[in-house]
Every structure is written in C-alpha cells, then in structure tokens.
Tab-separated table of C-alpha atoms in Angstrom:
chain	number	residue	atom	x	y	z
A	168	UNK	CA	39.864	50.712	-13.481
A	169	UNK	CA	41.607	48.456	-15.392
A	170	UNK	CA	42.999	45.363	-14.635
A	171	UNK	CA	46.977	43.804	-14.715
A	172	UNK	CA	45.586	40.673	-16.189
A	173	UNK	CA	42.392	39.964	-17.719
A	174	UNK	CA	41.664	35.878	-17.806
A	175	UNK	CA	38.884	34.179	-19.579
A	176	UNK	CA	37.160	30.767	-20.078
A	177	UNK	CA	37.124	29.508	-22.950
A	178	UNK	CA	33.964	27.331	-24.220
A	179	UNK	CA	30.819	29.845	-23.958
A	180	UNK	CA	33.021	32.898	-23.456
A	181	UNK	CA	35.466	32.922	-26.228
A	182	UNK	CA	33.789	30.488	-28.365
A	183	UNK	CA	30.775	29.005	-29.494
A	184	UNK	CA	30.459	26.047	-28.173
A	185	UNK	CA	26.687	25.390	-30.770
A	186	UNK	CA	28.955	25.558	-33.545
A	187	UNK	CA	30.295	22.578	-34.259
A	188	UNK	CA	26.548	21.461	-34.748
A	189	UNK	CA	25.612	24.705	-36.379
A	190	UNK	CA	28.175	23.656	-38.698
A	191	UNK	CA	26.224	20.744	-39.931
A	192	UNK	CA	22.820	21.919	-39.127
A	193	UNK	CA	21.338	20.855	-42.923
A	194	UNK	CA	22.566	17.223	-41.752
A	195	UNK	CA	21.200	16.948	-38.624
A	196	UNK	CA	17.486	18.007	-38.890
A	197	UNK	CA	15.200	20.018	-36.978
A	198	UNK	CA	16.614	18.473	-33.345
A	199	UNK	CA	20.113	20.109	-33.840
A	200	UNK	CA	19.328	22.611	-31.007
A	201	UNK	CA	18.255	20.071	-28.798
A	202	UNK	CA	21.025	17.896	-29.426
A	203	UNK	CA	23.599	20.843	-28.711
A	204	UNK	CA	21.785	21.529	-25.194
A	205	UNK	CA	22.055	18.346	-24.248
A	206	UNK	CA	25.863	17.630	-25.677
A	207	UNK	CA	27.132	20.798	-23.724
A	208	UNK	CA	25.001	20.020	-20.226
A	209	UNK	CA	26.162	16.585	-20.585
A	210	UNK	CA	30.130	17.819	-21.471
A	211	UNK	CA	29.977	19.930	-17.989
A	212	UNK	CA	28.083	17.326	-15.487
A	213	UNK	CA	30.527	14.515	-16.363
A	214	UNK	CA	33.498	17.376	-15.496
A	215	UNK	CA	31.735	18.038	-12.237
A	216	UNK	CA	30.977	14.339	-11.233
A	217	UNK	CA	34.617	13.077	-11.900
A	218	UNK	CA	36.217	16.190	-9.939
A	219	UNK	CA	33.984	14.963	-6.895
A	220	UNK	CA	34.789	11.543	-7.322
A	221	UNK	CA	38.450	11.967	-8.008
A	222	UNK	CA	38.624	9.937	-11.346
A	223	UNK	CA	39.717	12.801	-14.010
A	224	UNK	CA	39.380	12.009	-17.381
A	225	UNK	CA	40.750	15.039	-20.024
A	226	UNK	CA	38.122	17.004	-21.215
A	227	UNK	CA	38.145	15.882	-24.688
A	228	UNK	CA	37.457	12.067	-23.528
A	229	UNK	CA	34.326	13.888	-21.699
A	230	UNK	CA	33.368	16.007	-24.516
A	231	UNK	CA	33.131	12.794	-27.001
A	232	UNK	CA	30.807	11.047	-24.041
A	233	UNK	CA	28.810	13.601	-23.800
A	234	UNK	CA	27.849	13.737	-27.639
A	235	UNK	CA	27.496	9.769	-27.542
A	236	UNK	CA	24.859	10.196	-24.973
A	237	UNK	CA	23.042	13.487	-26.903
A	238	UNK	CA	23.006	11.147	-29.651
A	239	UNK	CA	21.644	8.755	-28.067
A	240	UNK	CA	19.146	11.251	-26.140
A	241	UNK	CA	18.118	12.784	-29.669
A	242	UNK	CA	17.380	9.634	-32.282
A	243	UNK	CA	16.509	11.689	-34.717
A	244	UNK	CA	19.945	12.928	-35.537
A	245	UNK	CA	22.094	10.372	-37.669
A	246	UNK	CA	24.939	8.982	-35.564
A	247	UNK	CA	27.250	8.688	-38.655
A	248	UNK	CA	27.621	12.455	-38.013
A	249	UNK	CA	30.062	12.233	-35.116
A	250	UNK	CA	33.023	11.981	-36.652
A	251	UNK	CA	32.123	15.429	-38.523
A	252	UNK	CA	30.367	16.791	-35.055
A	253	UNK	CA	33.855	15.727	-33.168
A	254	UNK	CA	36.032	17.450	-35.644
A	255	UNK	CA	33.917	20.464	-36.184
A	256	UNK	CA	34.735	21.038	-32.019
A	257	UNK	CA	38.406	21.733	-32.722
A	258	UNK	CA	37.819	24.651	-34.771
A	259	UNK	CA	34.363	26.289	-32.985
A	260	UNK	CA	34.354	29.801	-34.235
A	261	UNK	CA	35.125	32.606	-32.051
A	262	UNK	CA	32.173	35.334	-31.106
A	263	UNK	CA	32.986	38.194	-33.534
A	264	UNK	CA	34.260	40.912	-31.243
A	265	UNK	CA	36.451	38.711	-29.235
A	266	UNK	CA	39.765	39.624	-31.578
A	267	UNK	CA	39.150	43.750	-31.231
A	268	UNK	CA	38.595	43.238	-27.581
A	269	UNK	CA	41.467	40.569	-26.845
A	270	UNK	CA	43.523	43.484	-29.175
A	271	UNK	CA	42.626	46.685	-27.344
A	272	UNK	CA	43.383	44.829	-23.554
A	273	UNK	CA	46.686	44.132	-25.420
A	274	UNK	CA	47.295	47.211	-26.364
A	275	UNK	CA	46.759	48.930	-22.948
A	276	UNK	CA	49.490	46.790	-21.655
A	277	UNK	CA	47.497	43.860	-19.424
A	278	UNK	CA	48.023	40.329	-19.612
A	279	UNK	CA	45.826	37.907	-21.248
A	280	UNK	CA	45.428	33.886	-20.407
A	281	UNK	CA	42.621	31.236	-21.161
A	282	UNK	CA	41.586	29.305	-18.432
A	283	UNK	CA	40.159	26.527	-19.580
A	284	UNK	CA	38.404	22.954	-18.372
A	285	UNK	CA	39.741	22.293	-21.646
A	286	UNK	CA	42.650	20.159	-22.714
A	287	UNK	CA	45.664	21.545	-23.926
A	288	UNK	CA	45.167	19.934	-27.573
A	289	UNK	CA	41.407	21.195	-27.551
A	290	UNK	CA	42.672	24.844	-26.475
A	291	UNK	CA	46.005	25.281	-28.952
A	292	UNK	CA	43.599	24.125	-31.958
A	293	UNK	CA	41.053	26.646	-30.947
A	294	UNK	CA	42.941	29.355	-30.532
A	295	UNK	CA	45.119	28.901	-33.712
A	296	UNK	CA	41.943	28.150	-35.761
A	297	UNK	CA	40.813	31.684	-34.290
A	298	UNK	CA	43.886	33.203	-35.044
A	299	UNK	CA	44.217	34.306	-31.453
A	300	UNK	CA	47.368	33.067	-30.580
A	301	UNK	CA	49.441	35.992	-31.015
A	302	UNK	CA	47.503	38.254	-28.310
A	303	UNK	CA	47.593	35.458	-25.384
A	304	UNK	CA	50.150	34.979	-23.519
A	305	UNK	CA	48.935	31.936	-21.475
A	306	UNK	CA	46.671	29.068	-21.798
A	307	UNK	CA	46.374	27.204	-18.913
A	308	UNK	CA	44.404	23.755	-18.703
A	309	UNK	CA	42.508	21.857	-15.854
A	310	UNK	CA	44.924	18.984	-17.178
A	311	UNK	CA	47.841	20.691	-15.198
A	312	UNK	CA	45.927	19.981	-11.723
A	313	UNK	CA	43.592	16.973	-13.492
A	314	UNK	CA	40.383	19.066	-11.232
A	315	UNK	CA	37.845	20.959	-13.282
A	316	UNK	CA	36.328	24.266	-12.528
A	317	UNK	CA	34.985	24.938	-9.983
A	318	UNK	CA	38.026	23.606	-7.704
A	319	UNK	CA	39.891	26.120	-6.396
A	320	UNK	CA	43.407	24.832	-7.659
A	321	UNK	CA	41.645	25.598	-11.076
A	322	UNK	CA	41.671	29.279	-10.663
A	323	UNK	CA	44.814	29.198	-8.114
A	324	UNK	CA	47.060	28.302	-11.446
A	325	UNK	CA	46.396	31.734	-12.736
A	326	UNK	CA	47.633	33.478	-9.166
A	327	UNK	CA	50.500	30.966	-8.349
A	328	UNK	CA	51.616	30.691	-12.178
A	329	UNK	CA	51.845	34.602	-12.966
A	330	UNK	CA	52.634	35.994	-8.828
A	331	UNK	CA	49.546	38.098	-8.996
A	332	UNK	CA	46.967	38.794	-5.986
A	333	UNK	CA	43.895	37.055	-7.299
A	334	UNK	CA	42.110	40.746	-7.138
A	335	UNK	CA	44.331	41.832	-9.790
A	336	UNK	CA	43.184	39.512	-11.493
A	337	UNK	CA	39.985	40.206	-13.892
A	338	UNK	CA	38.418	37.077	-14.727
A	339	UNK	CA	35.512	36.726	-17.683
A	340	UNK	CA	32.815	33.710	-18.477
A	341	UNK	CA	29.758	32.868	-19.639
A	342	UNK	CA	29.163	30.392	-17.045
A	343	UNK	CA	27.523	31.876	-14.032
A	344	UNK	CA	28.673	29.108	-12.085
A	345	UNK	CA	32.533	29.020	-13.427
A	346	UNK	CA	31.747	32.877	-12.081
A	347	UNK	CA	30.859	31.755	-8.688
A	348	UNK	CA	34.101	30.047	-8.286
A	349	UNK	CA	36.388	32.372	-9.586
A	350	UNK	CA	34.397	35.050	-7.185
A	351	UNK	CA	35.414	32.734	-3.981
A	352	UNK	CA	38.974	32.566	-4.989
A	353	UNK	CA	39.339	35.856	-5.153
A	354	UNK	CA	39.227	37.221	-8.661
A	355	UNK	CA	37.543	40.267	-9.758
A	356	UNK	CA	35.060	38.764	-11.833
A	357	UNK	CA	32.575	39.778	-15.054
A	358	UNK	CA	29.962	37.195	-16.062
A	359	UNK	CA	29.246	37.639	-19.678
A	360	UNK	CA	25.614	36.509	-19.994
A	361	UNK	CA	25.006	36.409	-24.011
A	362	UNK	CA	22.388	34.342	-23.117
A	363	UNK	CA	19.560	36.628	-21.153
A	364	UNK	CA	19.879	33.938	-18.337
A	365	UNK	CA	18.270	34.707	-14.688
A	366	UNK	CA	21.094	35.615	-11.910
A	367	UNK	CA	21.810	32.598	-9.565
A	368	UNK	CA	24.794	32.421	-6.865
A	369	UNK	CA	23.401	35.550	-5.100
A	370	UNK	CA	26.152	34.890	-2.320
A	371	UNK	CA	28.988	35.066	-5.444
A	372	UNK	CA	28.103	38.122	-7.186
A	373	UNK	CA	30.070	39.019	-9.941
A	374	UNK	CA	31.169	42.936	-10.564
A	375	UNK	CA	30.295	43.315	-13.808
A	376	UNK	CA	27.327	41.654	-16.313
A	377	UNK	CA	27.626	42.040	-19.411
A	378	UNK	CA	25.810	41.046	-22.879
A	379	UNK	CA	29.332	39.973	-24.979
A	380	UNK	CA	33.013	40.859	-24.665
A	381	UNK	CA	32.298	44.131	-26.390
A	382	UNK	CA	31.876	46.810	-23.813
A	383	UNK	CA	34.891	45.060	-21.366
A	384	UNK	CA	37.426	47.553	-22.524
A	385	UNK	CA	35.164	50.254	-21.933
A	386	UNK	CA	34.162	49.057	-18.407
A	387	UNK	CA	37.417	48.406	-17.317
C-alpha cells in the first residue's frame, strides 16, 4: 500500500547527524565518537526538558549547548574546534540512498515533508546542501508551535497543515522514540533503525522496521 504523503525526520533519518565530527575526525583525536554520542544525547534531552518546562529555545541555540557541554564532557578534544564542528552541522551529509528514494515516492505521485525539531535555518541549509529541495514539498519546524517532538502539536502540523487523516499519513525516523509519538497521533509509522538498536515502546509499535530508507518504496 502506498501512502498519500510520506513525512520524515530529519537528523538521524535523512542525515547524519556524526558528520559534522566525522568531518574533522583527524582534528579531534581518538574521542571523536564519544564526543558525537554525547553532543547528539545532549542536543535531544535539552529539547525534551524545555518542552516540559515550557521555556523553548530554537533548536540551533540547543544544538550549540549541547556541543559546549560534550566538549566539556570529552577534554581531550580541542575546544578551538567548535566553530568548524558548528559549521560542519549546517551541511551534514545525507545517507546515500535518501535522493533515489525521496525520487521514486515523487515519482509515484505522494507528498513529501520534513518534520523536523529543527529550526527553519538549520533545515533550508540542509536540505539545499543535499540538493533535496526540489523533491520536498514541505518542511515544517517545531519553531512553528515552539514544542519539540514528542508533543502532539508537533506531528498535528503535518495533519492540520496538509487536511490529511493522520493514517494517511506515512511517517519515517530513526528515533524509536520520535516513532512512539508519531504512532499515538495517529500516523502510520516506519522506524528506520540503521543502528541495530533493541525495540523499546512495545505499547507504540511501529508498522514497518527497517535497516535505511532503501527498501521504503518497495514496502510501501
């Protein structure tokens, strides 16, 4: 079956979020792993903790906290390198099959939207760095409803913005949890676990696991 509109989250999904420090990996020693763990868990608990205390802050304020605290967390890595670590994160590289795929959903005449914790700046410069700007015909941002993922009002922009029933809806993410929510709003949802990780959410199941983007146009 296939789906009127097919939605996906950005960071994790769509692109890399390791490669900004990938990018300067010769720079940053043997701890650049480490210090892109703790960057991304950091970038997603500060989202989570403002939405529950009702003091937004756009993601890219929270995505430069978080890599002041990694650095800080990791002293091994030279904190002259955030500047270059900062910039790098405007133009993360796509996962290679996400242009075919994004192409062929195109093609067969469905929809296509980011939804993103993201803010608008962050998402326009990835997408136009990736070159995917010509296949999507939405991006929408947390920063509309200033609420990250998992609130519902996050996913509800999709529904209310484009007049669809959120199970026409096909939703895609790496993040089981950003899978959780979409599954209680109401989307049909496929958790794209590149990463081998253990199911959790047992009460939010997702229809669909898969390993990458690759086999979504197959599935349906």
């Amino acid at each position: 079956m296939h789906y009127a509109a097919y939605v996906f989250d950005a960071y994790g999904t769509l692109f890399d979020v390791h490669a900004a420090v990938r990018r300067h990996a010769d720079q940053i020693g043997p701890d650049g792993q480490l210090l892109s763990e703790i960057w991304r868990a950091k970038q997603l608990e500060y989202s989570w903790v403002r939405t529950l205390m009702g003091a937004y802050a756009d993601f890219w304020q929270l995505t430069e906290q978080a890599l002041d605290f990694a650095l800080r967390k990791v002293p091994s890595a030279d904190t002259g390198l955030k500047a270059k670590l900062l910039d790098a994160y405007w133009r993360l590289d796509c996962y290679p099959e996400v242009p075919a795929v994004l192409k062929a959903l195109k093609a067969s005449g469905a929809r296509l939207a980011i939804l993103s914790n993201g803010s608008p700046e962050m998402l326009e410069a990835a997408v136009k760095s990736a070159a995917l700007d010509q296949v999507l015909d939405d991006i929408y941002s947390v920063d509309t409803v200033r609420r990250f993922k998992t609130d519902p009002s996050v996913y509800d922009m999709v529904a209310t913005g484009w007049r669809l029933y959120p199970g026409a809806v096909s939703f895609q993410s790496s993040n089981r949890w950003d899978i959780a929510g979409a599954t209680k709003f109401g989307f049909r949802t496929v958790w794209i676990n590149r990463s081998n990780q253990p199911e959790e959410y047992r009460d939010f199941p997702p229809a669909l696991i898969l390993p990458s983007l690759e086999a979504l146009v197959a599935s349906g």
